[in-house]
Amino acid sequence: QKEVEQNSGPLSVPEGAIASLNCTYSDRVSQSFFWYRQYSGKSPELIMSIYSNGDKEDGRFTAQLNKASQYVSLLIRDSQPSDSATYLCAVTNTGTASKLTFGTGTRLQVTL
Amino acid sequence: KAGVTQTPRYLIKTRGQQVTLSCSPISGHRSVSWYQQTPGQGLQFLFEYFSETQRNKGNFPGRFSGRQFSNSRSEMNVSTLELGDSALYLCASSFGDQGLGYTFGSGTRLTVV
């Protein structure tokens, strides 16, 4: 079982819709959770971090964490074509908090 | 404010050679991590340095090594290159507080022929 799992996609949503990206992780002691966006040919860019159960909102982005279900998600409201990218989920664990373990990413396509 | 700077951007090397990649972190950041990104394996952690000490290491062979200098700049070395080492090598920096997110550089694209 992979440590961090994501559906590779592509996830296709129409412009203006809500995109929902999901991530599950295997280690119950996972401590910190991050969403990175990576455009083709570019490096990952941090867009959200979440550390405790519940929702965290930043602009059009909402991260949701459920530690009991070992599940973290990212919602993108009012999706724009510029949101088309690969979204990477990453976690850190107690004792290795400086090591990010990444999922393989979900490719999001926002269509006109 | 300057971001994470990696040099060179592109590199072509021959099997068996060695290579050194450089990373300058964001000013004030003391933690530097290195990752390898390939289409098949995704982003994989190589190692992390904080105040010139390696704090964490990933599951890569000993041919991959790194170091950090007193000004927080870091270098990564790969010896006896193999074709499978062809990848995007990404450096990321952080203040070093446990659990905070990292900022990535643009990467060095290494091709081994």
PDB file of N, CA and C in Angstrom, chain A residues 32 34 36 38 43-44 46 51 88 95-100 102, chain B residues 33 35 37 43 45 48 55-56 90 98-102 104-105:
ATOM      1  N   SER A  32       1.284  16.671   9.489  1.00  0.00           N
ATOM      2  CA  SER A  32       1.023  17.888   8.740  1.00  0.00           C
ATOM      3  C   SER A  32       0.702  17.503   7.308  1.00  0.00           C
ATOM      4  N   PHE A  34      -0.223  18.939   3.235  1.00  0.00           N
ATOM      5  CA  PHE A  34      -0.007  20.047   2.306  1.00  0.00           C
ATOM      6  C   PHE A  34      -0.584  19.707   0.948  1.00  0.00           C
ATOM      7  N   TYR A  36       0.148  20.928  -2.957  1.00  0.00           N
ATOM      8  CA  TYR A  36       0.999  21.656  -3.889  1.00  0.00           C
ATOM      9  C   TYR A  36       0.356  21.609  -5.273  1.00  0.00           C
ATOM     10  N   GLN A  38       1.313  21.925  -9.323  1.00  0.00           N
ATOM     11  CA  GLN A  38       2.440  21.870 -10.251  1.00  0.00           C
ATOM     12  C   GLN A  38       1.937  22.001 -11.682  1.00  0.00           C
ATOM     13  N   SER A  43       7.954  23.764 -11.173  1.00  0.00           N
ATOM     14  CA  SER A  43       8.152  23.112  -9.880  1.00  0.00           C
ATOM     15  C   SER A  43       6.890  23.236  -9.025  1.00  0.00           C
ATOM     16  N   PRO A  44       6.745  22.402  -8.012  1.00  0.00           N
ATOM     17  CA  PRO A  44       5.549  22.464  -7.161  1.00  0.00           C
ATOM     18  C   PRO A  44       5.477  23.782  -6.391  1.00  0.00           C
ATOM     19  N   LEU A  46       3.392  25.577  -3.150  1.00  0.00           N
ATOM     20  CA  LEU A  46       2.530  25.327  -1.988  1.00  0.00           C
ATOM     21  C   LEU A  46       1.292  26.213  -2.047  1.00  0.00           C
ATOM     22  N   TYR A  51      -3.277  21.307   9.577  1.00  0.00           N
ATOM     23  CA  TYR A  51      -2.627  20.547  10.631  1.00  0.00           C
ATOM     24  C   TYR A  51      -3.614  19.878  11.591  1.00  0.00           C
ATOM     25  N   LEU A  88      -0.658  17.961  -5.984  1.00  0.00           N
ATOM     26  CA  LEU A  88       0.074  16.968  -5.210  1.00  0.00           C
ATOM     27  C   LEU A  88      -0.270  17.091  -3.734  1.00  0.00           C
ATOM     28  N   GLY A  95       8.495  12.673  13.970  1.00  0.00           N
ATOM     29  CA  GLY A  95       9.841  12.112  13.951  1.00  0.00           C
ATOM     30  C   GLY A  95      10.578  12.374  12.652  1.00  0.00           C
ATOM     31  N   THR A  96       9.823  12.562  11.589  1.00  0.00           N
ATOM     32  CA  THR A  96      10.448  12.894  10.298  1.00  0.00           C
ATOM     33  C   THR A  96       9.711  14.079   9.709  1.00  0.00           C
ATOM     34  N   ALA A  97       9.487  15.080  10.547  1.00  0.00           N
ATOM     35  CA  ALA A  97       8.632  16.195  10.143  1.00  0.00           C
ATOM     36  C   ALA A  97       9.221  17.011   9.011  1.00  0.00           C
ATOM     37  N   SER A  98      10.522  16.842   8.746  1.00  0.00           N
ATOM     38  CA  SER A  98      11.105  17.600   7.654  1.00  0.00           C
ATOM     39  C   SER A  98      11.059  16.840   6.342  1.00  0.00           C
ATOM     40  N   LYS A  99      10.492  15.639   6.360  1.00  0.00           N
ATOM     41  CA  LYS A  99      10.416  14.835   5.142  1.00  0.00           C
ATOM     42  C   LYS A  99       8.979  14.838   4.621  1.00  0.00           C
ATOM     43  N   LEU A 100       8.805  15.355   3.412  1.00  0.00           N
ATOM     44  CA  LEU A 100       7.501  15.334   2.767  1.00  0.00           C
ATOM     45  C   LEU A 100       7.355  14.035   1.985  1.00  0.00           C
ATOM     46  N   PHE A 102       5.019  12.438  -0.793  1.00  0.00           N
ATOM     47  CA  PHE A 102       4.064  12.915  -1.792  1.00  0.00           C
ATOM     48  C   PHE A 102       3.239  11.780  -2.375  1.00  0.00           C
TER      49      PHE A 102
ATOM     50  N   SER B  33      15.923  20.723   1.605  1.00  0.00           N
ATOM     51  CA  SER B  33      15.624  19.329   1.245  1.00  0.00           C
ATOM     52  C   SER B  33      15.834  19.140  -0.243  1.00  0.00           C
ATOM     53  N   TYR B  35      14.737  16.564  -3.575  1.00  0.00           N
ATOM     54  CA  TYR B  35      13.796  15.573  -4.071  1.00  0.00           C
ATOM     55  C   TYR B  35      14.144  15.217  -5.508  1.00  0.00           C
ATOM     56  N   GLN B  37      12.294  13.882  -8.989  1.00  0.00           N
ATOM     57  CA  GLN B  37      10.990  13.691  -9.609  1.00  0.00           C
ATOM     58  C   GLN B  37      11.143  13.009 -10.957  1.00  0.00           C
ATOM     59  N   LEU B  43       7.501  12.316  -6.954  1.00  0.00           N
ATOM     60  CA  LEU B  43       8.462  13.052  -6.125  1.00  0.00           C
ATOM     61  C   LEU B  43       8.928  12.171  -4.979  1.00  0.00           C
ATOM     62  N   PHE B  45      11.779  11.788  -1.761  1.00  0.00           N
ATOM     63  CA  PHE B  45      12.667  12.503  -0.850  1.00  0.00           C
ATOM     64  C   PHE B  45      14.062  11.896  -0.872  1.00  0.00           C
ATOM     65  N   GLU B  48      17.514  15.814   3.799  1.00  0.00           N
ATOM     66  CA  GLU B  48      17.252  17.135   4.325  1.00  0.00           C
ATOM     67  C   GLU B  48      18.376  17.554   5.248  1.00  0.00           C
ATOM     68  N   ARG B  55      19.389  15.740   8.677  1.00  0.00           N
ATOM     69  CA  ARG B  55      18.382  15.350   9.663  1.00  0.00           C
ATOM     70  C   ARG B  55      17.583  14.129   9.220  1.00  0.00           C
ATOM     71  N   ASN B  56      17.371  14.030   7.932  1.00  0.00           N
ATOM     72  CA  ASN B  56      16.599  12.915   7.399  1.00  0.00           C
ATOM     73  C   ASN B  56      17.185  12.462   6.079  1.00  0.00           C
ATOM     74  N   LEU B  90      14.840  18.558  -7.466  1.00  0.00           N
ATOM     75  CA  LEU B  90      14.248  19.752  -6.869  1.00  0.00           C
ATOM     76  C   LEU B  90      14.805  19.981  -5.475  1.00  0.00           C
ATOM     77  N   GLN B  98       9.422  22.386  12.531  1.00  0.00           N
ATOM     78  CA  GLN B  98       8.859  21.098  12.179  1.00  0.00           C
ATOM     79  C   GLN B  98       7.468  21.229  11.589  1.00  0.00           C
ATOM     80  N   GLY B  99       7.319  20.707  10.424  1.00  0.00           N
ATOM     81  CA  GLY B  99       5.985  20.610   9.850  1.00  0.00           C
ATOM     82  C   GLY B  99       5.559  21.749   8.958  1.00  0.00           C
ATOM     83  N   LEU B 100       6.347  22.814   8.845  1.00  0.00           N
ATOM     84  CA  LEU B 100       5.945  23.890   7.959  1.00  0.00           C
ATOM     85  C   LEU B 100       6.256  23.527   6.524  1.00  0.00           C
ATOM     86  N   GLY B 101       5.495  24.091   5.615  1.00  0.00           N
ATOM     87  CA  GLY B 101       5.656  23.770   4.205  1.00  0.00           C
ATOM     88  C   GLY B 101       6.955  24.283   3.622  1.00  0.00           C
ATOM     89  N   TYR B 102       7.394  23.654   2.581  1.00  0.00           N
ATOM     90  CA  TYR B 102       8.626  23.998   1.902  1.00  0.00           C
ATOM     91  C   TYR B 102       8.344  24.735   0.603  1.00  0.00           C
ATOM     92  N   PHE B 104       9.770  25.327  -3.164  1.00  0.00           N
ATOM     93  CA  PHE B 104      10.640  24.644  -4.114  1.00  0.00           C
ATOM     94  C   PHE B 104      11.317  25.606  -5.071  1.00  0.00           C
ATOM     95  N   GLY B 105      12.521  25.223  -5.497  1.00  0.00           N
ATOM     96  CA  GLY B 105      13.200  25.901  -6.579  1.00  0.00           C
ATOM     97  C   GLY B 105      12.699  25.384  -7.915  1.00  0.00           C
TER      98      GLY B 105
END
